[in-house]
Amino acid sequence: MREKVLGFLQQEIELEHIPGAVIHVSHQGKVLMQEAIGNRVVYPEVAPMQLDTVFDLASLTKVVSTLPAILKLLDAGLIRLDDSVSFFLPEFGNEGKEDITLRHLLTHTSGLPSHIPYFLEKLNTEQILERIYEQPLEFKTGEKVVYSDLGLITLYKIVEIVTGERFEEYLSREIFNPLEMYETSYKPSFEHNRYAATEYSEELNAFKVGIVHDENTESMGGISGHAGLFSTIHDLAKYAQMIENHGVYNGKCILSESGLRLARKNHTPFDDEYRGLGWQLKSPMYSPCGDYFSNSTYGHTGFTGTSIWFDPEIDLHVILLTNRVHFGRKPPILRLRPRLHNLIRSHF
């Protein structure tokens, strides 16, 4: 399998679909492969990908950061899924948003729009939140899955209100430090040569290196619930190990098995896109995990070219980290991911 997977990725590199990749495959608790291939930087000068390369996770932030924060608060009895958002944020409860709950935000069924380019107005975090509070719905709540960054930005604020502390500090203490994920953070400060470069920025007149790719998150100072987290393959493997081990890592209970089970349940059977809490599930429509992963599969993707997918039927997980946006916002990643997962799953 190793040779076939590396051959597949090498072909994608030669086609300039991705500059390089770091991939991790684990089956029944055993790491089958963990490899770096290609380059972490191509422009302006080529630099090779390394196993310790630090990646902008983009929307993997939603499931590696915001989801565990919410599950931790559920475990502690501080929140419930059917709490109204306006219970925590009274300003949110207008323009038809009075009945939106935490469950709606986590399952992308709130009716909020997918994305609004707040960064074009150079809005800061509080100004962006105020816009979300004033935002009318685009769809009826609870009836349709519309993937929404706005919902995860709102959850970020709710975590801060419930905990009384900064989002990133809560996550470090409750999730990342217990998991020994010491290279996972917002606004990282590693040496320049540790990062996978992302997209060219006209404002910087350079490629982004260690600066969040998502423009709204950058406008928010680098910290949000929908994007902004940086990490490495080693740290994400620890997170995946905890998920597969029912919330336990090195004998420490990080999250409850009850919460993890609820998170991967299908909460949107009425839609063609199946959603858990935070997680994307294997659906009748396009699934990045391909054709062979089982119907109990769950995972997530990130716009920069990252993904993590679990198939609990055979205790398999695959973590793919790429910086495909270094070549711009071209679409081949949408074909790359499912074909790669088909290739891997065909061996089991």
CSV table of N, CA, C and O in Angstrom, one decimal, residues 217-266:
chain,number,residue,atom,x,y,z
A,217,THR,N,-10.6,35.0,9.3
A,217,THR,CA,-9.9,34.7,10.5
A,217,THR,C,-8.7,35.6,10.7
A,217,THR,O,-8.4,36.0,11.9
A,218,GLU,N,-8.0,35.9,9.6
A,218,GLU,CA,-6.9,36.9,9.7
A,218,GLU,C,-7.5,38.2,10.2
A,218,GLU,O,-6.8,38.9,11.1
A,219,SER,N,-8.6,38.6,9.8
A,219,SER,CA,-9.3,39.9,10.2
A,219,SER,C,-9.7,39.8,11.7
A,219,SER,O,-9.7,40.9,12.3
A,220,MET,N,-9.9,38.6,12.2
A,220,MET,CA,-10.2,38.4,13.6
A,220,MET,C,-9.0,38.2,14.5
A,220,MET,O,-9.1,37.8,15.6
A,221,GLY,N,-7.8,38.5,13.9
A,221,GLY,CA,-6.6,38.4,14.7
A,221,GLY,C,-6.0,37.0,14.8
A,221,GLY,O,-5.2,36.7,15.6
A,222,GLY,N,-6.5,36.1,13.9
A,222,GLY,CA,-6.0,34.8,13.8
A,222,GLY,C,-6.7,33.7,14.6
A,222,GLY,O,-6.3,32.6,14.5
A,223,ILE,N,-7.7,34.1,15.3
A,223,ILE,CA,-8.4,33.1,16.2
A,223,ILE,C,-9.9,33.1,15.9
A,223,ILE,O,-10.5,34.1,16.0
A,224,SER,N,-10.4,31.9,15.6
A,224,SER,CA,-11.8,31.8,15.4
A,224,SER,C,-12.2,30.3,15.6
A,224,SER,O,-11.4,29.4,15.8
A,225,GLY,N,-13.5,30.0,15.5
A,225,GLY,CA,-14.0,28.7,15.7
A,225,GLY,C,-14.1,27.9,14.3
A,225,GLY,O,-14.3,26.7,14.3
A,226,HIS,N,-14.0,28.7,13.2
A,226,HIS,CA,-14.1,28.0,11.9
A,226,HIS,C,-12.8,27.8,11.2
A,226,HIS,O,-12.7,27.0,10.3
A,227,ALA,N,-11.7,28.5,11.6
A,227,ALA,CA,-10.4,28.3,11.0
A,227,ALA,C,-9.4,29.0,11.9
A,227,ALA,O,-9.8,29.7,12.9
A,228,GLY,N,-8.1,28.8,11.5
A,228,GLY,CA,-7.1,29.5,12.3
A,228,GLY,C,-6.1,28.6,13.0
A,228,GLY,O,-5.0,29.0,13.4
A,229,LEU,N,-6.4,27.3,13.2
A,229,LEU,CA,-5.6,26.4,13.9
A,229,LEU,C,-4.5,25.9,13.0
A,229,LEU,O,-4.7,25.6,11.8
A,230,PHE,N,-3.3,25.8,13.6
A,230,PHE,CA,-2.1,25.2,12.9
A,230,PHE,C,-1.7,23.9,13.7
A,230,PHE,O,-1.8,23.9,14.9
A,231,SER,N,-1.2,22.9,12.9
A,231,SER,CA,-0.8,21.7,13.6
A,231,SER,C,0.2,20.9,12.7
A,231,SER,O,0.5,21.3,11.6
A,232,THR,N,0.6,19.7,13.2
A,232,THR,CA,1.5,18.8,12.5
A,232,THR,C,0.8,17.4,12.5
A,232,THR,O,-0.1,17.2,13.2
A,233,ILE,N,1.4,16.6,11.7
A,233,ILE,CA,0.8,15.2,11.5
A,233,ILE,C,1.0,14.5,12.9
A,233,ILE,O,0.1,13.7,13.2
A,234,HIS,N,2.0,14.7,13.6
A,234,HIS,CA,2.2,14.0,14.9
A,234,HIS,C,1.2,14.3,15.9
A,234,HIS,O,0.6,13.5,16.6
A,235,ASP,N,0.8,15.6,15.9
A,235,ASP,CA,-0.2,16.1,16.9
A,235,ASP,C,-1.6,15.6,16.5
A,235,ASP,O,-2.4,15.1,17.3
A,236,LEU,N,-1.9,15.7,15.2
A,236,LEU,CA,-3.2,15.2,14.7
A,236,LEU,C,-3.4,13.7,14.9
A,236,LEU,O,-4.5,13.2,15.2
A,237,ALA,N,-2.3,12.9,14.8
A,237,ALA,CA,-2.3,11.5,15.1
A,237,ALA,C,-2.7,11.2,16.5
A,237,ALA,O,-3.4,10.3,16.8
A,238,LYS,N,-2.2,12.1,17.5
A,238,LYS,CA,-2.6,11.9,18.9
A,238,LYS,C,-4.1,12.2,19.1
A,238,LYS,O,-4.8,11.5,19.8
A,239,TYR,N,-4.6,13.2,18.4
A,239,TYR,CA,-6.0,13.6,18.4
A,239,TYR,C,-6.8,12.4,17.9
A,239,TYR,O,-7.8,12.0,18.5
A,240,ALA,N,-6.4,11.8,16.8
A,240,ALA,CA,-7.2,10.7,16.1
A,240,ALA,C,-7.1,9.5,17.1
A,240,ALA,O,-8.1,8.8,17.2
A,241,GLN,N,-6.0,9.3,17.7
A,241,GLN,CA,-5.9,8.1,18.6
A,241,GLN,C,-6.9,8.3,19.8
A,241,GLN,O,-7.5,7.3,20.2
A,242,MET,N,-7.0,9.5,20.3
A,242,MET,CA,-8.0,9.8,21.4
A,242,MET,C,-9.4,9.5,20.9
A,242,MET,O,-10.2,8.9,21.6
A,243,ILE,N,-9.7,10.0,19.7
A,243,ILE,CA,-11.1,9.8,19.1
A,243,ILE,C,-11.4,8.3,19.0
A,243,ILE,O,-12.5,7.8,19.4
A,244,GLU,N,-10.4,7.5,18.5
A,244,GLU,CA,-10.7,6.1,18.3
A,244,GLU,C,-10.7,5.3,19.6
A,244,GLU,O,-11.3,4.2,19.7
A,245,ASN,N,-10.0,5.9,20.6
A,245,ASN,CA,-10.0,5.2,21.9
A,245,ASN,C,-11.0,5.7,22.9
A,245,ASN,O,-10.9,5.7,24.1
A,246,HIS,N,-12.2,6.1,22.3
A,246,HIS,CA,-13.4,6.5,23.0
A,246,HIS,C,-13.1,7.7,24.0
A,246,HIS,O,-13.7,7.7,25.1
A,247,GLY,N,-12.2,8.6,23.6
A,247,GLY,CA,-12.0,9.8,24.4
A,247,GLY,C,-10.9,9.7,25.3
A,247,GLY,O,-10.6,10.7,26.1
A,248,VAL,N,-10.2,8.6,25.4
A,248,VAL,CA,-9.1,8.4,26.3
A,248,VAL,C,-7.7,8.5,25.6
A,248,VAL,O,-7.6,7.9,24.5
A,249,TYR,N,-6.8,9.2,26.2
A,249,TYR,CA,-5.4,9.3,25.7
A,249,TYR,C,-4.4,9.1,26.8
A,249,TYR,O,-4.5,9.8,27.8
A,250,ASN,N,-3.6,8.1,26.7
A,250,ASN,CA,-2.6,7.8,27.7
A,250,ASN,C,-3.2,7.7,29.1
A,250,ASN,O,-2.7,8.2,30.1
A,251,GLY,N,-4.4,7.0,29.2
A,251,GLY,CA,-5.0,6.8,30.5
A,251,GLY,C,-5.8,8.0,31.0
A,251,GLY,O,-6.5,7.9,32.0
A,252,LYS,N,-5.8,9.1,30.2
A,252,LYS,CA,-6.5,10.3,30.6
A,252,LYS,C,-7.8,10.4,29.8
A,252,LYS,O,-7.8,10.3,28.6
A,253,CYS,N,-8.9,10.7,30.5
A,253,CYS,CA,-10.2,10.9,29.8
A,253,CYS,C,-10.3,12.3,29.3
A,253,CYS,O,-10.4,13.2,30.1
A,254,ILE,N,-10.2,12.5,28.0
A,254,ILE,CA,-10.2,13.9,27.4
A,254,ILE,C,-11.7,14.3,27.1
A,254,ILE,O,-12.1,15.3,27.5
A,255,LEU,N,-12.4,13.4,26.5
A,255,LEU,CA,-13.8,13.5,26.2
A,255,LEU,C,-14.6,12.3,26.5
A,255,LEU,O,-14.0,11.2,26.4
A,256,SER,N,-15.9,12.4,26.8
A,256,SER,CA,-16.6,11.2,27.1
A,256,SER,C,-17.0,10.4,25.9
A,256,SER,O,-17.1,10.9,24.8
A,257,GLU,N,-17.1,9.1,26.1
A,257,GLU,CA,-17.5,8.2,25.0
A,257,GLU,C,-18.9,8.6,24.5
A,257,GLU,O,-19.3,8.5,23.3
A,258,SER,N,-19.8,9.0,25.4
A,258,SER,CA,-21.2,9.4,25.1
A,258,SER,C,-21.2,10.6,24.1
A,258,SER,O,-21.9,10.6,23.1
A,259,GLY,N,-20.3,11.6,24.4
A,259,GLY,CA,-20.3,12.8,23.5
A,259,GLY,C,-19.7,12.4,22.2
A,259,GLY,O,-20.3,12.9,21.1
A,260,LEU,N,-18.7,11.6,22.1
A,260,LEU,CA,-18.1,11.2,20.8
A,260,LEU,C,-19.1,10.4,20.0
A,260,LEU,O,-19.2,10.6,18.8
A,261,ARG,N,-19.8,9.5,20.7
A,261,ARG,CA,-20.8,8.7,19.9
A,261,ARG,C,-21.9,9.6,19.4
A,261,ARG,O,-22.4,9.5,18.2
A,262,LEU,N,-22.4,10.6,20.2
A,262,LEU,CA,-23.4,11.5,19.7
A,262,LEU,C,-22.9,12.4,18.5
A,262,LEU,O,-23.7,12.7,17.6
A,263,ALA,N,-21.7,12.8,18.6
A,263,ALA,CA,-21.1,13.6,17.6
A,263,ALA,C,-21.1,13.0,16.2
A,263,ALA,O,-21.2,13.6,15.2
A,264,ARG,N,-20.9,11.6,16.1
A,264,ARG,CA,-20.8,11.0,14.8
A,264,ARG,C,-22.1,10.4,14.4
A,264,ARG,O,-22.2,9.7,13.4
A,265,LYS,N,-23.2,10.6,15.1
A,265,LYS,CA,-24.5,10.2,14.7
A,265,LYS,C,-25.1,11.2,13.6
A,265,LYS,O,-24.7,12.3,13.6
A,266,ASN,N,-25.9,10.6,12.7
A,266,ASN,CA,-26.5,11.5,11.7
A,266,ASN,C,-27.6,12.3,12.2
A,266,ASN,O,-28.7,11.8,12.6
